[in-house]
Tab-separated table of C-alpha atoms (C1' of nucleotides) in Angstrom:
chain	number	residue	atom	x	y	z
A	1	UNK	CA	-52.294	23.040	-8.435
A	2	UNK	CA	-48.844	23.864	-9.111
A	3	UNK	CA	-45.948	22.403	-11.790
A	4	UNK	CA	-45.871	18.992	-12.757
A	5	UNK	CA	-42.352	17.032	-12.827
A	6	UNK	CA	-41.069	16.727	-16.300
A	7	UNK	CA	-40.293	13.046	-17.029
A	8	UNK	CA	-37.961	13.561	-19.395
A	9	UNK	CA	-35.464	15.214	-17.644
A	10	UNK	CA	-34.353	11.768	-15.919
A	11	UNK	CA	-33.471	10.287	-18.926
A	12	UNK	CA	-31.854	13.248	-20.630
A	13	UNK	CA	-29.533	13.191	-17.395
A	14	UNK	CA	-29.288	9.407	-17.356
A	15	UNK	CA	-27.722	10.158	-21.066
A	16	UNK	CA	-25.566	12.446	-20.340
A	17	UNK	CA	-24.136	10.560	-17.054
A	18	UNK	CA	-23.886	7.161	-19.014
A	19	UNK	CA	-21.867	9.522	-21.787
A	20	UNK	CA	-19.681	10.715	-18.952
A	21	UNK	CA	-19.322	7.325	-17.569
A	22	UNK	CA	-17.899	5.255	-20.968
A	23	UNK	CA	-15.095	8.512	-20.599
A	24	UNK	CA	-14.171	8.828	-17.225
A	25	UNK	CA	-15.185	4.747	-15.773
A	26	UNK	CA	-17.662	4.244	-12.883
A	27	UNK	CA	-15.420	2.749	-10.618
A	28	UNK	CA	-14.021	5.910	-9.190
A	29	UNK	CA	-17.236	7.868	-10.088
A	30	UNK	CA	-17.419	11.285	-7.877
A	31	UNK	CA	-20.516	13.243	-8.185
A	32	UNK	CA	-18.642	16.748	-8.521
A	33	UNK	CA	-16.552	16.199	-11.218
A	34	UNK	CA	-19.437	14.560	-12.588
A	35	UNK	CA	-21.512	17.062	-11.988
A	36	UNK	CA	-19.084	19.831	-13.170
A	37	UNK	CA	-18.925	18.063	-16.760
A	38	UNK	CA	-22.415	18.313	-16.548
A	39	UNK	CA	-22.600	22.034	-16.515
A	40	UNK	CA	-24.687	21.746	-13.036
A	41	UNK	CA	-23.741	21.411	-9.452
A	42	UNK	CA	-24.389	18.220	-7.650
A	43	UNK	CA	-27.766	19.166	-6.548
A	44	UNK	CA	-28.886	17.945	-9.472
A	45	UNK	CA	-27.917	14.823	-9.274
A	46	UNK	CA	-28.754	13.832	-5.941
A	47	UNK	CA	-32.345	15.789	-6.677
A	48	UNK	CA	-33.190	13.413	-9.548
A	49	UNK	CA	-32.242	10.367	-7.798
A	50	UNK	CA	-31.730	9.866	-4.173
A	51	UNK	CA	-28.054	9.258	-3.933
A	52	UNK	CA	-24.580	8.142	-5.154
A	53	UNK	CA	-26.054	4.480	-4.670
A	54	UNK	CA	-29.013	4.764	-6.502
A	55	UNK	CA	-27.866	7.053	-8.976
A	56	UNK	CA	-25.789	3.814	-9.990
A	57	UNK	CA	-28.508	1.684	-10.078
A	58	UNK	CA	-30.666	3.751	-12.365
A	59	UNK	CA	-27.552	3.699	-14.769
A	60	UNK	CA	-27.667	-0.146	-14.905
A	61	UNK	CA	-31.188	0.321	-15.485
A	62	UNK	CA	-30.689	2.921	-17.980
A	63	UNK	CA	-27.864	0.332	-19.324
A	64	UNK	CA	-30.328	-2.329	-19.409
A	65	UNK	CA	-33.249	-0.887	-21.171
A	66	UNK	CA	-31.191	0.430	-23.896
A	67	UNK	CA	-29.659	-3.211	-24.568
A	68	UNK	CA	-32.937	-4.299	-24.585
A	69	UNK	CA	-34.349	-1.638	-27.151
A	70	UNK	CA	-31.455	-1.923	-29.495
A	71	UNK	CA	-31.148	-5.793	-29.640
A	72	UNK	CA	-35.054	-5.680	-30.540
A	73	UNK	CA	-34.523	-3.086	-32.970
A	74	UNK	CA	-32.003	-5.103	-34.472
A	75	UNK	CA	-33.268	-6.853	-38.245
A	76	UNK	CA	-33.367	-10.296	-37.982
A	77	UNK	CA	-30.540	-11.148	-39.235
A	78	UNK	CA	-32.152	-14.624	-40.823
A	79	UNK	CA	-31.129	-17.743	-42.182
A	80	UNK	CA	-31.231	-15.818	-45.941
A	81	UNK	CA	-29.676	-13.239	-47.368
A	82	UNK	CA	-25.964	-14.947	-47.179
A	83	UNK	CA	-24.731	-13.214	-44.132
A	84	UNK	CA	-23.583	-16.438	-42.104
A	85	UNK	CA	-23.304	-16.148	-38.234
A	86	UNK	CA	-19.655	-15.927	-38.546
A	87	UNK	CA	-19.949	-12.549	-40.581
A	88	UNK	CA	-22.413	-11.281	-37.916
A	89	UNK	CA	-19.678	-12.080	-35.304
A	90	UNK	CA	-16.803	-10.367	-37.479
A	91	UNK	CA	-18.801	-7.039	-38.306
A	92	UNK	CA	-19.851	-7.114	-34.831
A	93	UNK	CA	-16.509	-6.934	-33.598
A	94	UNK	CA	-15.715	-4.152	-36.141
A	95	UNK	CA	-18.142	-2.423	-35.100
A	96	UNK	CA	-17.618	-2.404	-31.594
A	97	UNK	CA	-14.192	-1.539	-31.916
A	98	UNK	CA	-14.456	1.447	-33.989
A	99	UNK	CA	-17.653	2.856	-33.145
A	100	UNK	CA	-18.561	2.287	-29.867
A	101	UNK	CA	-15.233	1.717	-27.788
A	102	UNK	CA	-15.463	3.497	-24.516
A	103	UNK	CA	-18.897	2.295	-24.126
A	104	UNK	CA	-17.674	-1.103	-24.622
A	105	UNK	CA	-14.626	-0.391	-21.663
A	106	UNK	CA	-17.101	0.707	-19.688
A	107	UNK	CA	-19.306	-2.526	-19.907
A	108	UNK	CA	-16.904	-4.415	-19.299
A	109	UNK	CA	-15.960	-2.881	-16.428
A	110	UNK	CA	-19.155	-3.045	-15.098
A	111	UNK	CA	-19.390	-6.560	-15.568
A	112	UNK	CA	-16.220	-7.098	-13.820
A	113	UNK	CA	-17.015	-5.334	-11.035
A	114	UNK	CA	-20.281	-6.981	-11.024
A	115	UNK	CA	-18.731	-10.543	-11.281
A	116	UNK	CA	-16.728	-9.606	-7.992
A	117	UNK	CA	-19.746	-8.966	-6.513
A	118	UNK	CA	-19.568	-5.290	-6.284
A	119	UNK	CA	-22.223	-4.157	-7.703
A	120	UNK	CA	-25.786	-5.337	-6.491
A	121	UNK	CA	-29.294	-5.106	-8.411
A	122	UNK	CA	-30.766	-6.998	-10.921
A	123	UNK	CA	-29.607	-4.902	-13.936
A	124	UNK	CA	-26.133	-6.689	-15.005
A	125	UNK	CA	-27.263	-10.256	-14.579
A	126	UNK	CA	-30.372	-9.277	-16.813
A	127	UNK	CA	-28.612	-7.877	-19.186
A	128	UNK	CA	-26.216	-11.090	-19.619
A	129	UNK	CA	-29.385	-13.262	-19.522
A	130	UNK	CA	-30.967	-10.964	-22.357
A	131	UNK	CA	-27.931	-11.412	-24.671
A	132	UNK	CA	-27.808	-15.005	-24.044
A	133	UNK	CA	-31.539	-15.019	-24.919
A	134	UNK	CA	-31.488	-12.813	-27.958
A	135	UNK	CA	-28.396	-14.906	-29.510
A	136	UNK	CA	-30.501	-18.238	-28.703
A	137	UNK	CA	-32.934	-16.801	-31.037
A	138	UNK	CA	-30.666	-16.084	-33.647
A	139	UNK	CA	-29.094	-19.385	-33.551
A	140	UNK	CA	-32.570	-20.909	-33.589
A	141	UNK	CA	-33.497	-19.195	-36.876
A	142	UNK	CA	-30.596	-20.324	-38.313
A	143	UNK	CA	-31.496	-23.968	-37.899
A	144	UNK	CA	-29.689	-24.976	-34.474
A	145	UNK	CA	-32.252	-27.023	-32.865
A	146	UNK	CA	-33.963	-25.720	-29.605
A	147	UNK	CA	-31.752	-27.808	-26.690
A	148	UNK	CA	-28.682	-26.303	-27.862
A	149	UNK	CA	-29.598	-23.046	-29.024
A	150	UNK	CA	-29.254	-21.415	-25.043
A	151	UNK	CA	-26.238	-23.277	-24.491
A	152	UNK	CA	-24.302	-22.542	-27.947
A	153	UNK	CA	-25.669	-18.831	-27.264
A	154	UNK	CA	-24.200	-18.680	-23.539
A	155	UNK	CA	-20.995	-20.122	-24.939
A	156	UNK	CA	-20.801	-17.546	-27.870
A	157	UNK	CA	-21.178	-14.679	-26.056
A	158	UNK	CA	-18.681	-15.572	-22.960
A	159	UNK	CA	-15.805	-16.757	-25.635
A	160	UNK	CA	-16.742	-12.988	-27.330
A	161	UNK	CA	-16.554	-11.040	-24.076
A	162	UNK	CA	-13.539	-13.089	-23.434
A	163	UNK	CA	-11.998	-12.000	-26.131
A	164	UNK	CA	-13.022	-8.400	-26.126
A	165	UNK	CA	-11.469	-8.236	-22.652
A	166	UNK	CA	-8.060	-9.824	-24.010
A	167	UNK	CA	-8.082	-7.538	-26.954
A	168	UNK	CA	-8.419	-4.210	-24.982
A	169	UNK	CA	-6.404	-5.273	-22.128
A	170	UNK	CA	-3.200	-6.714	-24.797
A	171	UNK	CA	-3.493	-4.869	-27.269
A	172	UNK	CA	-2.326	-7.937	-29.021
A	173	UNK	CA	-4.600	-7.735	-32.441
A	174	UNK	CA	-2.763	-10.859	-34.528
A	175	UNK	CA	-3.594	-13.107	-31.542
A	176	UNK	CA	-6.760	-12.535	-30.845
A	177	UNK	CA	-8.432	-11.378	-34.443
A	178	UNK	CA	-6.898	-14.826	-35.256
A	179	UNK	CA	-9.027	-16.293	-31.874
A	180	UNK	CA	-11.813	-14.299	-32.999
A	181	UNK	CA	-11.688	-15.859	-36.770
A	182	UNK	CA	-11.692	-19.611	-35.144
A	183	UNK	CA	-14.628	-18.649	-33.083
A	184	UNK	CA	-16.298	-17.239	-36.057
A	185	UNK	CA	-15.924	-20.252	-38.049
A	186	UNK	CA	-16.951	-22.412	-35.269
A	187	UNK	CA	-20.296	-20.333	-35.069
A	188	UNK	CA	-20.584	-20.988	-38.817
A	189	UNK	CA	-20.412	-24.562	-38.239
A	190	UNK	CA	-23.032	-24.395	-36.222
A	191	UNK	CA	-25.449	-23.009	-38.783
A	192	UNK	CA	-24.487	-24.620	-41.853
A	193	UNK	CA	-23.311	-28.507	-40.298
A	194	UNK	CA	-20.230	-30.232	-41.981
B	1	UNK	CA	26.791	-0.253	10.098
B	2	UNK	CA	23.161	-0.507	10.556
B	3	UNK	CA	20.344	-3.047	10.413
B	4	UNK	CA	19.692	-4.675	7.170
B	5	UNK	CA	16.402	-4.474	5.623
B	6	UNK	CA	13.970	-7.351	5.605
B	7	UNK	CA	13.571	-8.570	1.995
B	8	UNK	CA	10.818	-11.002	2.829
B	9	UNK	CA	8.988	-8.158	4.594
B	10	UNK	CA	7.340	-7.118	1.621
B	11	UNK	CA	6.310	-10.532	0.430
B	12	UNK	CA	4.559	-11.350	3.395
B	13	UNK	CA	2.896	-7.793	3.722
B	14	UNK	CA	1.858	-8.562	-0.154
B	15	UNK	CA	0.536	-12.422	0.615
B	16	UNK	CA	-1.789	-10.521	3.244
B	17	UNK	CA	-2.853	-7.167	1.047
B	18	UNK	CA	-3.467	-9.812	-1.434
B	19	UNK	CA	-6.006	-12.035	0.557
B	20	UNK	CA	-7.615	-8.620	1.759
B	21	UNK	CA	-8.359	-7.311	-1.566
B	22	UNK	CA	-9.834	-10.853	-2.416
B	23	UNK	CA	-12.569	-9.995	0.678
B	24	UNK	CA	-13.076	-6.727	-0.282
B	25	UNK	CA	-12.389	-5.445	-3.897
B	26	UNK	CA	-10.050	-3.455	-5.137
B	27	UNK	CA	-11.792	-0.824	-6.718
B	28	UNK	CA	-12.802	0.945	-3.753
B	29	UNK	CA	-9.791	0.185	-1.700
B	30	UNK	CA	-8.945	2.518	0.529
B	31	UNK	CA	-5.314	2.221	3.202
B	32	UNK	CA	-7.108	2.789	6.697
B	33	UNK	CA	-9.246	0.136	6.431
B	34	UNK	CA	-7.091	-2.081	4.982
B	35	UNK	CA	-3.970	-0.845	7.549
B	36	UNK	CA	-6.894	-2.167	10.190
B	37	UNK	CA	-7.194	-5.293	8.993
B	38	UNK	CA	-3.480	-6.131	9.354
B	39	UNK	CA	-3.483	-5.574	12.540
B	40	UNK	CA	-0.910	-2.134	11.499
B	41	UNK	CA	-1.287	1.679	10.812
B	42	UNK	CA	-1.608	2.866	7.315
B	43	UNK	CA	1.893	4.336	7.957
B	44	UNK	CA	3.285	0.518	7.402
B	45	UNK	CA	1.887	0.842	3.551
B	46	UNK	CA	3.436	3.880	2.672
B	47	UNK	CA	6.545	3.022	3.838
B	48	UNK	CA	7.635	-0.090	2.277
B	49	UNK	CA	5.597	1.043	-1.061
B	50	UNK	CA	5.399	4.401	-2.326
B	51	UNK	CA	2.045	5.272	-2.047
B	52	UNK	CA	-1.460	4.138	-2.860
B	53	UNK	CA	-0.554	4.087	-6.687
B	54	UNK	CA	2.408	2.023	-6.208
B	55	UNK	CA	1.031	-0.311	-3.680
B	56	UNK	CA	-1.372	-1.321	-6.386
B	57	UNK	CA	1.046	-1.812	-9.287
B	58	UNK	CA	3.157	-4.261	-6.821
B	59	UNK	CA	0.116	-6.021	-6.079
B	60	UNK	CA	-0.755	-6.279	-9.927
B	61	UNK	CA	3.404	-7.408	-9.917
B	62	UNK	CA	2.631	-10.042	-7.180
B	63	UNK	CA	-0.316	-11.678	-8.921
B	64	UNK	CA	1.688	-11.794	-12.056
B	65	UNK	CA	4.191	-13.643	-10.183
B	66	UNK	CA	1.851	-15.899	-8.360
B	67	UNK	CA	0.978	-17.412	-11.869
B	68	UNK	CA	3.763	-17.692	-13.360
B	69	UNK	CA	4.947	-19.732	-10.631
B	70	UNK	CA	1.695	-21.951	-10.077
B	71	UNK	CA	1.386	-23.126	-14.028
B	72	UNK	CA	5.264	-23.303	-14.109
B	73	UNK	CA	4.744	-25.982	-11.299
B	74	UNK	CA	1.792	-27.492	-12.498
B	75	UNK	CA	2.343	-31.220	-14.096
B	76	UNK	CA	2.093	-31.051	-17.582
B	77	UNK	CA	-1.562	-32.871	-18.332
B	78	UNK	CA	0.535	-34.672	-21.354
B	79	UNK	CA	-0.748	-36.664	-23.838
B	80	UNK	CA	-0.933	-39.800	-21.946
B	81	UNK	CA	-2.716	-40.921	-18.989
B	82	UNK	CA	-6.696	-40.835	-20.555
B	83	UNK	CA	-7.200	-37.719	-19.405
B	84	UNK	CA	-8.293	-35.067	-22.003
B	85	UNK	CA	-8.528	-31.595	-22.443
B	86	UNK	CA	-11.979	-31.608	-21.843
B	87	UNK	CA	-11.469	-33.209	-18.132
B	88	UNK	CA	-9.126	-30.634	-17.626
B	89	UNK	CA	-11.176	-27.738	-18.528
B	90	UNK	CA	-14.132	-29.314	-16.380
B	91	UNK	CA	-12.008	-29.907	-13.302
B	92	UNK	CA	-10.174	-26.252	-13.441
B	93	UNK	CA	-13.758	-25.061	-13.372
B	94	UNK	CA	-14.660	-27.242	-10.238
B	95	UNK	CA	-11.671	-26.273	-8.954
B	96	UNK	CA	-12.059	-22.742	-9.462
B	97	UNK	CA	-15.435	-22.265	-7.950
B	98	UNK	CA	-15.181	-24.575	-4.854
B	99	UNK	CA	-11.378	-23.587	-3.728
B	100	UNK	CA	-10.738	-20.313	-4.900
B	101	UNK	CA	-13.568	-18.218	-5.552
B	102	UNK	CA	-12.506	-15.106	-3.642
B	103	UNK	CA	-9.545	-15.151	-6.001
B	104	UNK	CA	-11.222	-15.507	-9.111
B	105	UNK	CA	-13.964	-12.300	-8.256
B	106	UNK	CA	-10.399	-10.669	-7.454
B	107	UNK	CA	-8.894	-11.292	-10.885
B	108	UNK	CA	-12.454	-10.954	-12.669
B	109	UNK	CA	-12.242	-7.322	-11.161
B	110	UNK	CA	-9.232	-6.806	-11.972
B	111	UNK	CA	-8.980	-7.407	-15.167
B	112	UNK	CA	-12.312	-5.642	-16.130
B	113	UNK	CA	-10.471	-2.478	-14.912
B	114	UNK	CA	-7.726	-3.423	-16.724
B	115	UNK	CA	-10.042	-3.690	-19.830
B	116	UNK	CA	-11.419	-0.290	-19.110
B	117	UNK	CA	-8.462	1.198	-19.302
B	118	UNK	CA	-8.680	2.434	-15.604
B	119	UNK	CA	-5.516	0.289	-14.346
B	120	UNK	CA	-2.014	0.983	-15.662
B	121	UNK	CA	0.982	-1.197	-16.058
B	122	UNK	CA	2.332	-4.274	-17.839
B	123	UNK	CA	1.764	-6.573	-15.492
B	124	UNK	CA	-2.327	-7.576	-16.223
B	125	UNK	CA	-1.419	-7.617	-19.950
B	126	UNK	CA	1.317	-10.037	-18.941
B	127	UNK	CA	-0.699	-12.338	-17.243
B	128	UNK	CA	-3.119	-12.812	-19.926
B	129	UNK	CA	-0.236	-13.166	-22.505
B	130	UNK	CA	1.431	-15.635	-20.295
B	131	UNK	CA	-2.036	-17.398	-19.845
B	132	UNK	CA	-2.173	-17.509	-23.931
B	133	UNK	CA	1.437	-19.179	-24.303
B	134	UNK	CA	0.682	-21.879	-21.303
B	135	UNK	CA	-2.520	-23.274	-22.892
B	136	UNK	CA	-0.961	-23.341	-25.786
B	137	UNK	CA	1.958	-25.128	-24.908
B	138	UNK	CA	-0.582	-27.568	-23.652
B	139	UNK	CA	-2.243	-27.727	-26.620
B	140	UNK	CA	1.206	-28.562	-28.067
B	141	UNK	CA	2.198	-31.422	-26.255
B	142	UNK	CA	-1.549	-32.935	-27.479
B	143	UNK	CA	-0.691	-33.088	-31.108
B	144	UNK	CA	-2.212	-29.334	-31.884
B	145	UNK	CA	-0.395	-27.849	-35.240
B	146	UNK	CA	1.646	-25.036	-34.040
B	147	UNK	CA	-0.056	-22.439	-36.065
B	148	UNK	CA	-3.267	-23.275	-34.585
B	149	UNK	CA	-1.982	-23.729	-30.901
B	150	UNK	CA	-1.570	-20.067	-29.711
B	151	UNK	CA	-4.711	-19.210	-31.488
B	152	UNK	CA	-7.303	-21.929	-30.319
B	153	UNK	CA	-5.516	-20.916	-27.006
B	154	UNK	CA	-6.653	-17.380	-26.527
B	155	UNK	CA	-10.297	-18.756	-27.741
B	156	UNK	CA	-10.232	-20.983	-24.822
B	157	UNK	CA	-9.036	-18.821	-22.500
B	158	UNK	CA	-11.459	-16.070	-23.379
B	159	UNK	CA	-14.469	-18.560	-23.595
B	160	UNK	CA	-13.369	-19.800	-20.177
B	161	UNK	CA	-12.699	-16.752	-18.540
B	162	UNK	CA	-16.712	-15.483	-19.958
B	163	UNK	CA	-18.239	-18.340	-19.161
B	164	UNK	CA	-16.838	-17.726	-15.647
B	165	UNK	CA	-17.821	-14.048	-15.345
B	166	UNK	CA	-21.752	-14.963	-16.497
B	167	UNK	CA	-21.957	-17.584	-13.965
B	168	UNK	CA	-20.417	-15.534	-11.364
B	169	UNK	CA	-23.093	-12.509	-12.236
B	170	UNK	CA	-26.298	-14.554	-13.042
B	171	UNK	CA	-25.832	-17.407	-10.900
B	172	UNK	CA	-27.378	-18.965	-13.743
B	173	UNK	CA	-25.704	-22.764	-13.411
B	174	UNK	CA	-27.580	-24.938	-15.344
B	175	UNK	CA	-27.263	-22.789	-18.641
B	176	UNK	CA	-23.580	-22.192	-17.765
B	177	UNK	CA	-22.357	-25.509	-17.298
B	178	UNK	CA	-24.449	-26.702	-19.952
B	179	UNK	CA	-22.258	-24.450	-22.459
B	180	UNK	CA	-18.692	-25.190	-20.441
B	181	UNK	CA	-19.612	-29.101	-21.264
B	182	UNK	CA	-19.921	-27.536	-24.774
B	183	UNK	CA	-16.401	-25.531	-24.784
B	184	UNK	CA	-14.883	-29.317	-23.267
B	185	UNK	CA	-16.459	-31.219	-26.276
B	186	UNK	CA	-14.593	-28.137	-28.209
B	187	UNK	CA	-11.041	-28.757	-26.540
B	188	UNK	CA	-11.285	-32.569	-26.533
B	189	UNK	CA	-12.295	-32.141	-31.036
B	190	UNK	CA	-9.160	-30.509	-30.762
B	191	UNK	CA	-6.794	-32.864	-29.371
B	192	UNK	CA	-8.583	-35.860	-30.783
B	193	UNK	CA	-9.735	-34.811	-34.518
B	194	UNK	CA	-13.393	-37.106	-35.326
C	1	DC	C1'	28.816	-1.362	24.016
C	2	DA	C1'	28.003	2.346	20.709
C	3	DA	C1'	26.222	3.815	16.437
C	4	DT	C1'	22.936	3.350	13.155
C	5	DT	C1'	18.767	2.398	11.024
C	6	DA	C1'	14.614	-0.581	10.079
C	7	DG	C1'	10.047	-0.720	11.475
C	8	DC	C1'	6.267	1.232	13.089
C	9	DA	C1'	2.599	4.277	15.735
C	10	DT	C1'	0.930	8.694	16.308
C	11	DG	C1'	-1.106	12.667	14.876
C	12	DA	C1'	-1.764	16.139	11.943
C	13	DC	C1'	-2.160	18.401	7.020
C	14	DG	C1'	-5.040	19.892	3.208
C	15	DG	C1'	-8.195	18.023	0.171
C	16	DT	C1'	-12.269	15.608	-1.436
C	17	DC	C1'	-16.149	12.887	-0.459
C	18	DG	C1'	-21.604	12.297	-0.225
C	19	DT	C1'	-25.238	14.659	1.644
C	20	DT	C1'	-28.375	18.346	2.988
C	21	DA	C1'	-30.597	22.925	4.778
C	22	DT	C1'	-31.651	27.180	2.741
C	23	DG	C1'	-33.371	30.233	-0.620
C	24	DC	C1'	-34.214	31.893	-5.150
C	25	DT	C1'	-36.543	31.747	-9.777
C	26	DA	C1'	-39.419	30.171	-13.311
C	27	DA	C1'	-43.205	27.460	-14.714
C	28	DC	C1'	-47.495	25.658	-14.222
C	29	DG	C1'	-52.555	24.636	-12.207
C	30	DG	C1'	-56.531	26.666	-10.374
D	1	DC	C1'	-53.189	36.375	-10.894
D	2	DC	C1'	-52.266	33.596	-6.859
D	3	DG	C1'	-50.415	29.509	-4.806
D	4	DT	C1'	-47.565	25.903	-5.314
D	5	DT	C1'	-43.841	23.352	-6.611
D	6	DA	C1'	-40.090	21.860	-9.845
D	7	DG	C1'	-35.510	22.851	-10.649
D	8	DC	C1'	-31.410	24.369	-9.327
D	9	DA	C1'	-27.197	26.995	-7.070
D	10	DT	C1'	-24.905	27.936	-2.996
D	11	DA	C1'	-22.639	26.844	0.917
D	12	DA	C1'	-21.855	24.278	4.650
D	13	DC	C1'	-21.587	19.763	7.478
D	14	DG	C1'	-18.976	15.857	9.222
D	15	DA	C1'	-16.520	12.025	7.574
D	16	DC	C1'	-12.963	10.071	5.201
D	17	DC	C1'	-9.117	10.260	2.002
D	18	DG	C1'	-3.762	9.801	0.908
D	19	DT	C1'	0.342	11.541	2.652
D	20	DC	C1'	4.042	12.790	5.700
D	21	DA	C1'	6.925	14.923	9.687
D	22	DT	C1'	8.096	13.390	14.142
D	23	DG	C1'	9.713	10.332	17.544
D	24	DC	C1'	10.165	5.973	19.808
D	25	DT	C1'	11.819	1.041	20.114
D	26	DA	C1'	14.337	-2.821	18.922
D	27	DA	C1'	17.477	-5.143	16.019
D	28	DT	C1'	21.794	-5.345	13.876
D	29	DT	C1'	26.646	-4.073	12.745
D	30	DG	C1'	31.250	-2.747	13.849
DNA sequence: CAATTAGCATGACGGTCGTTATGCTAACGG
DNA sequence: CCGTTAGCATAACGACCGTCATGCTAATTG
């Protein structure tokens, strides 16, 4: 009878918002200036999703699925090849650092803001409960047996968060590289015992 | 000539911003609402700080201060007296959650912002710092090399501070305290080598 | 007591906020 | 080709924002 919606177009804008979110933060979003960055007035944005409110939501969504995809795109990074856990945690770090930095501000402060309990949905505690998940695995294929795997996993990732935060909000790279390099080794003693 | 001004004015109008912002956030704050709450007009905020900007830096200031005057009056957990690191870490945690969980979702926020880059100033930097030096000191007084002191503290700090941000978003308590007994076991290797 | 000023409420200012009614154009289904 | 609707811009709405000029009251100093 008449045109059909375009499904893409959703995601194309949830792309371009998340983009303009790891810049600008999400605290203090505004839907003009967003909007305005977008090339678009802010018809669009309350068009495509109902509302300031919701518009969030699909972000953590957005957030969430493309954790999800990535993490099982990832290779396996196995018990062979020679890459111990503690390398994984070092290039990781690298990584996040110089590739992906204002994506990694703005997770964190979403995860702030949702540990203050002001953000709702199901998205960021998901997300958390993925990455504890996916490390389990990881710790499991490298030998650490099944009881401890979640709990060495949860542990991991909060001391690696931890010091993500302390990094970006010191600036102080001796102290906490050095932190980083303990927790590394401890993950390596994890896989390969004594 | 004239009347003097009130020094403590400003403390007590901070003691009460404070406990507001641990209610209600303070991404989003905004000075009529808050003005409300004190029982004053917004007028009152303005005029013994700056403006909103300023208000929030003296805040950030007051927190700072806060800490630095709780762990300087906290009893040094010294060697002796059976209790270890590990108790310490386990009871902060109880602590934490049962007394003073407003106040911990405040500083979780905060510092997330801070992280983001979206809150300016040296005072949240100088909190963490200060955080760093005070474990370690404790660490110290257990028999912890003094290379490995400052270093083992940030680790412990960040672990803590994750750990406490996951359980805060996921609720998720058994696999949480399951990997803060872990980080405990950590300290206490620490302080009491095999 | 007189002079001065802290402390605060009131009310207004221009600006920005999220949201929405209206109307146009381009794309698609029948 | 006609009817319908997606997609979007425009412009306006009321509400709220941070700030500040004005003026009153009460406390303090000389």
């Amino acid at each position: 009878m008449a045109r059909p919606r375009d499904p893409q177009r959703r995601e194309e804008l949830l792309d371009a918002i998340v983009g303009y979110l790891a810049e600008h933060g999400i605290a203090q979003l505004s839907l003009r200036p967003l909007a305005k960055a977008l090339g678009h007035s802010t018809y669009v944005l309350t068009h495509h999703f109902a509302g300031k409110d919701e518009l969030i939501s699909a972000v953590l969504a957005h957030l969430d699925e493309r954790q999800r995809g990535r993490v099982g795109a990832l290779p396996d990074p196995g018990t062979s090849g020679g890459l111990g856990l503690g390398d994984v945690v070092r290039a990781s770090w690298a990584w996040h650092l110089r590739e992906d930095l204002p994506m990694v501000r703005l997770l964190h402060e979403i995860e702030g803001l949702s540990a203050a309990g002001r953000l709702s949905g199901p998205y960021v505690p998901k997300m958390l409960g993925d990455r504890a998940e996916f490390v389990a695995g990881v710790l499991r294929a490298h030998g650490v047996p099944e009881e401890a795997a979640l709990r060495k996993a949860t542990l991991l990732n909060a001391a690696y968060a931890g010091l993500q935060i302390d990094y970006l909000t010191t600036g102080d790279k001796d102290r906490v590289e050095a932190a980083l390099d303990e927790l590394a080794d401890t993950a390596d003693s994890w896989t390969r015992p004594q």
